[in-house]
Coordinates of C-alpha atoms and ligand atoms in Angstrom, one line a residue:
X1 CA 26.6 -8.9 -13.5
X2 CA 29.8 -7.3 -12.6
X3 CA 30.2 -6.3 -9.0
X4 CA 29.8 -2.8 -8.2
X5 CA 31.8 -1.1 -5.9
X6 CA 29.7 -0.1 -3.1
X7 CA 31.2 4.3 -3.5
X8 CA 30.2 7.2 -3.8
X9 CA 30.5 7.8 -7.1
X10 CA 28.0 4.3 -7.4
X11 CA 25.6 6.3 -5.9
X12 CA 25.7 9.2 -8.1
X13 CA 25.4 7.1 -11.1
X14 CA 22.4 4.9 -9.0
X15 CA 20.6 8.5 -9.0
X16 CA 20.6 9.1 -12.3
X17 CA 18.7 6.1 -12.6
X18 CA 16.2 6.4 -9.8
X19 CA 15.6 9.3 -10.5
X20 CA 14.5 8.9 -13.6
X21 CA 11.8 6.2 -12.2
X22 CA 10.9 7.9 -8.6
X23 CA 10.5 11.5 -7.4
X24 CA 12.7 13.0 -4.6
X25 CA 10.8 12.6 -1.4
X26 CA 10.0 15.5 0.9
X27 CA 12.0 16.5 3.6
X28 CA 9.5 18.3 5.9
X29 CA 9.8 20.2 9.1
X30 CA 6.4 19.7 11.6
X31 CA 6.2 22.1 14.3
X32 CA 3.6 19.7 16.3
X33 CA 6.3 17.0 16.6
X34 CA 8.9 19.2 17.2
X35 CA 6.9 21.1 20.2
X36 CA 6.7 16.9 21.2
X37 CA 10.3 16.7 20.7
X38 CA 11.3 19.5 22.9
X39 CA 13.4 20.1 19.7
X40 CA 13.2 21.0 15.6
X41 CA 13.6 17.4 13.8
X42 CA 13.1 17.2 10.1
X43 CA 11.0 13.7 8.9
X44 CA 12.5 12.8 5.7
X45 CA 9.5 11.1 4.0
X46 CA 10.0 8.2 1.9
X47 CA 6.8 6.8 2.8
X48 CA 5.2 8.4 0.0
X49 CA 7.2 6.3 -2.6
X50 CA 5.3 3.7 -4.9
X51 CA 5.3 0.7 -2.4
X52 CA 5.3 2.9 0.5
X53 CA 9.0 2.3 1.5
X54 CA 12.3 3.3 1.0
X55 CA 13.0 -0.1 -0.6
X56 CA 11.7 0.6 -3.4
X57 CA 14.8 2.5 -4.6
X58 CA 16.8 -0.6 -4.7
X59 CA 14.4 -2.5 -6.9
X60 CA 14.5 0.4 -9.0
X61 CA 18.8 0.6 -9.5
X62 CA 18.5 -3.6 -9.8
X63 CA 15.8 -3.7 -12.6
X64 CA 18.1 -0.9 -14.4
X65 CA 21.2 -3.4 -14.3
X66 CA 20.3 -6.6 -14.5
X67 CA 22.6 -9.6 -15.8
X68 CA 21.3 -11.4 -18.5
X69 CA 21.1 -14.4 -16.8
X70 CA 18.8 -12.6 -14.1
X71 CA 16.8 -11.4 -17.5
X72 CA 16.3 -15.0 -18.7
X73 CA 15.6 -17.2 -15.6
X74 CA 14.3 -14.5 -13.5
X75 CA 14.5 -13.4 -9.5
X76 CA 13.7 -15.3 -6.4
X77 CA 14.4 -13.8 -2.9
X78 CA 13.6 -13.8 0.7
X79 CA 11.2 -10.7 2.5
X80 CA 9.2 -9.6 5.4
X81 CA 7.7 -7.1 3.1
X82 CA 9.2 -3.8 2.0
X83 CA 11.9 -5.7 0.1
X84 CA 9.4 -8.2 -1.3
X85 CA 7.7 -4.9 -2.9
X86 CA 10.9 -3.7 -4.0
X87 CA 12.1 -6.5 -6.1
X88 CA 8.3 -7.0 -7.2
X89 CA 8.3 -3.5 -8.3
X90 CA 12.1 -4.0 -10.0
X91 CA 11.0 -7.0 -11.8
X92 CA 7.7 -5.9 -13.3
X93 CA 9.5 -2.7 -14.7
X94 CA 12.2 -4.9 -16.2
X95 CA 9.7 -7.4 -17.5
X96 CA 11.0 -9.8 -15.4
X97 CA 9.7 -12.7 -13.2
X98 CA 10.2 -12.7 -9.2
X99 CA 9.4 -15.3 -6.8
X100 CA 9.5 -13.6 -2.6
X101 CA 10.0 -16.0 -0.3
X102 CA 8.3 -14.8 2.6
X103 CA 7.8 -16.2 6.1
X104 CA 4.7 -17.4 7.3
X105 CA 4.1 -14.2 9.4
X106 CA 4.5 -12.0 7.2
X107 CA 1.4 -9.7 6.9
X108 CA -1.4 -10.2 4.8
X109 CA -1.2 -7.0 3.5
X110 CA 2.4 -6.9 2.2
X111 CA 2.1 -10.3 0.6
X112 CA -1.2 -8.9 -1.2
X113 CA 0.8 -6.0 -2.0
X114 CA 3.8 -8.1 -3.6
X115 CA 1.4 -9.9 -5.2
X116 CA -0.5 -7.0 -6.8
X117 CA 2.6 -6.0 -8.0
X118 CA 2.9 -9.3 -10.3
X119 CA 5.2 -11.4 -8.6
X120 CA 4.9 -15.3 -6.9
X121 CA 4.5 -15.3 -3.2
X122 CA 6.0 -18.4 -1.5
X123 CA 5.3 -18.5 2.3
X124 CA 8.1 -20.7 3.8
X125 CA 9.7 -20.9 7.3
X126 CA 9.3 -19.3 10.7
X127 CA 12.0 -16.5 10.7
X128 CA 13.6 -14.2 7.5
X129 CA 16.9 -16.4 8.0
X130 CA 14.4 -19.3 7.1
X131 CA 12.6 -18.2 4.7
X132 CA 16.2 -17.4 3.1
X133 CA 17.7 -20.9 2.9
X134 CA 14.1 -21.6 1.2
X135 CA 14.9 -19.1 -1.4
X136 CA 18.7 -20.0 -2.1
X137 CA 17.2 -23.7 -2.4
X138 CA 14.4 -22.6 -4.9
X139 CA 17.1 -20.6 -6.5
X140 CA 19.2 -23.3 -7.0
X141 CA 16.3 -25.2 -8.4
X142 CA 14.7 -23.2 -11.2
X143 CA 18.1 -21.7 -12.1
X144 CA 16.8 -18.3 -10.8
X145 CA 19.1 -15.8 -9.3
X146 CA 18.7 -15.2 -5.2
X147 CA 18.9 -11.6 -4.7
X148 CA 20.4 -11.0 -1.7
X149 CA 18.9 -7.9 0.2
X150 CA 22.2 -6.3 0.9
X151 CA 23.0 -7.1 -2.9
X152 CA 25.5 -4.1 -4.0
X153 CA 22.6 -2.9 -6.1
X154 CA 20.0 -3.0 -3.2
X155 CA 22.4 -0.9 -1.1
X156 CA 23.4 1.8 -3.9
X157 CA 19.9 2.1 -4.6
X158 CA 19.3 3.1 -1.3
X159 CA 21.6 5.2 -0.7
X160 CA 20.0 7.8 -3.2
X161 CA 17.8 8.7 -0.2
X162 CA 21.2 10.0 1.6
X163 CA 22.0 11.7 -1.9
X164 CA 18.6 13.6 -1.5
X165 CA 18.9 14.3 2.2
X166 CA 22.0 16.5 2.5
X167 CA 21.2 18.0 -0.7
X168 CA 18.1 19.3 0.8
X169 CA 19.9 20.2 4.1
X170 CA 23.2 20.1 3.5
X171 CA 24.3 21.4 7.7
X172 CA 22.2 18.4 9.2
X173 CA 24.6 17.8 12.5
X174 CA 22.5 14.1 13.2
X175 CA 20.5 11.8 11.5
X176 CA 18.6 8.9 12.6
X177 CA 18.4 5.8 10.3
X178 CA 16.7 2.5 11.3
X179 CA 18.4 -0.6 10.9
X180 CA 17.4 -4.2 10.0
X181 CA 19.9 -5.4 7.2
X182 CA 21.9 -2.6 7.5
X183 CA 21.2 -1.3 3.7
X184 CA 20.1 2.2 4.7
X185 CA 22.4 3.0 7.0
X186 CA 25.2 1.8 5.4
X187 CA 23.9 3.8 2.2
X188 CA 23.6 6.7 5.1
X189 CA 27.2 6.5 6.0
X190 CA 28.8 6.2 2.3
X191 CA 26.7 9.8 1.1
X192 CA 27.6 11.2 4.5
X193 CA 31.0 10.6 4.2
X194 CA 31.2 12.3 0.9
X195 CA 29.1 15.2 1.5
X196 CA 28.6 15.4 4.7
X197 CA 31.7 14.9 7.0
X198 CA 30.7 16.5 10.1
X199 CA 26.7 14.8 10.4
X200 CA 26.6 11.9 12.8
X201 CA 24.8 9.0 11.3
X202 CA 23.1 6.8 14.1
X203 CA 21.6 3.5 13.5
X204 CA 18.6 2.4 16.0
X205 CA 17.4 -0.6 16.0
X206 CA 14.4 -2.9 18.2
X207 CA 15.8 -4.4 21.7
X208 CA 13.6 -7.0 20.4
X209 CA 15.7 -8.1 17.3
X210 CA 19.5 -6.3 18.3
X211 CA 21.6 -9.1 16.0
X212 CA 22.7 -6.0 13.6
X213 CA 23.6 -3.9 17.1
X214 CA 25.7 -6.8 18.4
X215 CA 27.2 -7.5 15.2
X216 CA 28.3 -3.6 15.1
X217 CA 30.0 -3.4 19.3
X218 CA 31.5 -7.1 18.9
X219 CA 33.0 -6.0 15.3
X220 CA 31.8 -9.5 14.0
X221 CA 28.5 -10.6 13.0
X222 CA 26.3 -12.1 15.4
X223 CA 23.0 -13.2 15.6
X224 CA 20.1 -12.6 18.4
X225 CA 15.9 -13.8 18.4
X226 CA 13.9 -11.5 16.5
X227 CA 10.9 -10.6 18.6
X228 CA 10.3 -7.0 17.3
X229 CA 6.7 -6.0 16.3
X230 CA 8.0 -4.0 13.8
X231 CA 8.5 -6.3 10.6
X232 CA 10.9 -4.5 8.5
X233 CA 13.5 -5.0 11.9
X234 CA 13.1 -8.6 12.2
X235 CA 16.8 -9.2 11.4
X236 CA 18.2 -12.4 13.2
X237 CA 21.9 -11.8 12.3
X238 CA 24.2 -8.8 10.9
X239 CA 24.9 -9.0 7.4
X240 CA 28.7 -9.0 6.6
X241 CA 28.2 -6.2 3.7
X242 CA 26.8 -3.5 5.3
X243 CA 28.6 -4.2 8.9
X244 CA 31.7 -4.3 6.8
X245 CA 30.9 -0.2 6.2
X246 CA 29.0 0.5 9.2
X247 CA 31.7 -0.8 11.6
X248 CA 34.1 2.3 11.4
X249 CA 31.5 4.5 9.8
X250 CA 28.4 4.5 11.9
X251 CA 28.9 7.1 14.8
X252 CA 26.6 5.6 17.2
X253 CA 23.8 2.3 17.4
X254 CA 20.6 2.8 19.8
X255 CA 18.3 0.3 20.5
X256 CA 14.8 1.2 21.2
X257 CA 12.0 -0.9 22.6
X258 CA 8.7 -1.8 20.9
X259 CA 6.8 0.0 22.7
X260 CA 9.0 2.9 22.2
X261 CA 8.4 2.3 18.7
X262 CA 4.6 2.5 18.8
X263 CA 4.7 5.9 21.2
X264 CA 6.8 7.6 17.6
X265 CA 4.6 6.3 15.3
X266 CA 1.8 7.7 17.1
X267 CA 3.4 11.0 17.1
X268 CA 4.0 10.4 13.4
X269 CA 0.5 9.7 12.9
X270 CA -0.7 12.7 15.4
X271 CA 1.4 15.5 14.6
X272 CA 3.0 14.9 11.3
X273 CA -0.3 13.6 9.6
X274 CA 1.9 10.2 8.7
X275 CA 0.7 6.9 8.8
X276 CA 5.1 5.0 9.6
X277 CA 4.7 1.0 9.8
X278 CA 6.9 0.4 13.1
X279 CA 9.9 0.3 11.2
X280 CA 9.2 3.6 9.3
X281 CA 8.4 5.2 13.0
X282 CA 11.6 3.8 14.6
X283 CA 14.3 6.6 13.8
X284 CA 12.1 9.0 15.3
X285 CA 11.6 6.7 18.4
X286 CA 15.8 6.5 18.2
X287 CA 16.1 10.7 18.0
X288 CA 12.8 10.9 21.3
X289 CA 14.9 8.4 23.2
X290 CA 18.2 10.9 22.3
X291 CA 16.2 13.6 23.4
X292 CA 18.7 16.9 23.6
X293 CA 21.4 15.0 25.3
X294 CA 24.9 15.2 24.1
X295 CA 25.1 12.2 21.8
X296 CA 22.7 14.9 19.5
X297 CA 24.3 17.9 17.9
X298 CA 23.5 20.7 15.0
X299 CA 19.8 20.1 13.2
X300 CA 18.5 16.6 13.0
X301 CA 16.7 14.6 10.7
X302 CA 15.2 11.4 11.0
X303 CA 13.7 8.6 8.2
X304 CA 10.1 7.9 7.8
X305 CA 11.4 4.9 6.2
X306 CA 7.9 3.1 5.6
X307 CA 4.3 2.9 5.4
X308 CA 3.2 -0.5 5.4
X309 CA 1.8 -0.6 8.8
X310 CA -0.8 -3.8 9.7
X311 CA -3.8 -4.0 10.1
X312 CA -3.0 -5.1 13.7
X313 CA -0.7 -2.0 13.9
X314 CA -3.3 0.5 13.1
X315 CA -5.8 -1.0 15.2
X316 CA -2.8 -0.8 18.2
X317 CA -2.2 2.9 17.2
X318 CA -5.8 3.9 16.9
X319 CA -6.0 2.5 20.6
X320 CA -3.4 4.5 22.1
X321 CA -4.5 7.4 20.4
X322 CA -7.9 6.9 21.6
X323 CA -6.2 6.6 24.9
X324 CA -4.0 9.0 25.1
Ligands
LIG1 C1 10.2 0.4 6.5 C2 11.6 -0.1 6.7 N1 12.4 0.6 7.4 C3 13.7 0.1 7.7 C4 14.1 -1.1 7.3 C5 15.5 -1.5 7.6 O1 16.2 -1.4 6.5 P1 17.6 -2.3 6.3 O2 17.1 -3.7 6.3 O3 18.1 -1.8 5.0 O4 18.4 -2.0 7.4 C6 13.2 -1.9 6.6 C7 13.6 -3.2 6.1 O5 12.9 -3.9 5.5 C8 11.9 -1.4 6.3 O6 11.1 -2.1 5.6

């Protein structure tokens, strides 16, 4: 496959082809959350895409531009879970075979889920950076093609959700975008730019796995011990793709505590009637932690990136709501 520019004008044309596949998400305004807020924030709500995540877009664009050689030997790549799902999803509506690579933690539930969904599971490693080298050595192996998660196509196909965003509110003044690879935001920053000059796009990301955060203040990529709860954050370095766009781009890079986390997926759950895995819930813990100070201007929107919360994150939500 040729290499595709990672523009503007590649995320029009990734449209077209997601959208032909996936519905727009909602963008929805809930005035429980906001009265939480002490401010309006919009949720953008791309939990309610087949899969459950954001993710899903990327898998999408990638099916629709496959090499042949992808076509022939198939896909193998490396996953905590939404991007497992993704290139599952891809695959099976290219008629394709994937193999995820997934660490040992990962939970049941996503593996079942990628598995559902037609493709291999291969549990390998302790960490994503791991379970990566597995891949790339399975890859090498079979003759399958490692899909990188920050593969051009991956990032594009994310993107669309930015495409989406401004077009249903085109004077947002911030947004909040979680960060674990860096795809999303750096799809964020690309649309923004285009359509959106004057919207500050600011990634957040868990204290407990900050390698993408470091990799963005020291301006070189750097890695850091992935603790986070929330799965879909358990980055343990910054990947040179995206930080290569979010370096001058992104307008500013929070970091939020777990437990932070958990208090915005509760509100999620309690007054936006949205079940957020903790990596769908962190934007919103990013825009609470913001609050009304300065570094927040004009309407803001945040990304319900995901829904794929454990069963041992329910049962810790259902706790604190019980308790609260
Ligand atoms: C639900 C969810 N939100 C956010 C992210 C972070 O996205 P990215 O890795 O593109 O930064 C992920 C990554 O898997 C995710 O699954």
């Amino acid at each position: 496959m040729a290499t595709l520019d990672l523009t503007f004008d590649g995320v029009l044309a990734a449209a077209e082809i997601v959208a032909r596949e996936l519905p727009a998400t909602p963008l929805q305004a809930h005035p429980l959350l906001d009265r939480a807020l002490g401010r309006p924030v919009l949720v953008k709500h791309e939990n309610v895409l087949p899969t459950g995540a954001f993710k899903v877009r990327g898998g999408v664009h990638l099916a629709a531009r496959l090499s042949d050689a992808e076509r022939a030997h198939g896909l193998v790549t490396c996953s905590t879970g939404n991007h497992a799902q993704s290139l599952a999803y891809g695959a099976r509506l290219a008629g394709v075979r994937a193999t995820i690579v997934m660490p040992a933690s990962a939970p049941g539930a996503k593996r079942d889920a990628v598995r559902a969904l037609g493709a291999d599971v291969v549990l390998a490693g302790a960490s994503l950076g791991e379970a990566g080298e597995h891949a790339r050595a399975l890859a090498a192996e079979t003759g399958a093609s490692f899909v990188c998660p920050t593969d051009e196509r991956i990032v594009l196909g994310h993107a669309t959700a930015y495409l989406e965003l401004f077009g249903q509110a085109p004077d947002l003044g911030t947004i909040f975008v979680p960060v674990g690879s860096g795809t999303g935001a750096a799809g964020a920053c690309l649309v923004r730019d285009a359509l959106a000059p004057g919207c500050r796009v600011v990634g957040v990301q868990s204290a407990a796995a900050p390698a993408g955060w470091r990799s963005w203040r020291a301006g070189s990529i750097e890695t850091a011990p992935a603790t986070t709860r929330a799965a879909g954050l358990a980055t343990t370095t910054g990947y040179p793709r995206t930080q290569a766009i979010l370096r001058d781009r992104l307008d500013d890079f929070v970091l939020v505590d777990d437990d932070a986390i958990d208090a915005a997926a509760r509100l999620l759950a309690t007054c936006a009637h949205t079940l957020a895995e903790g990596a769908g819930a962190a934007a919103l813990a990013g825009a609470a932690a913001a609050g009304g100070g300065p570094a927040v201007t004009g309407p803001v929107a945040v990304i319900c990136t995901g829904a794929n919360a454990s069963t041992d994150e329910i049962a810790r939500l259902a706790g604190s709501v019980a308790a609260a």
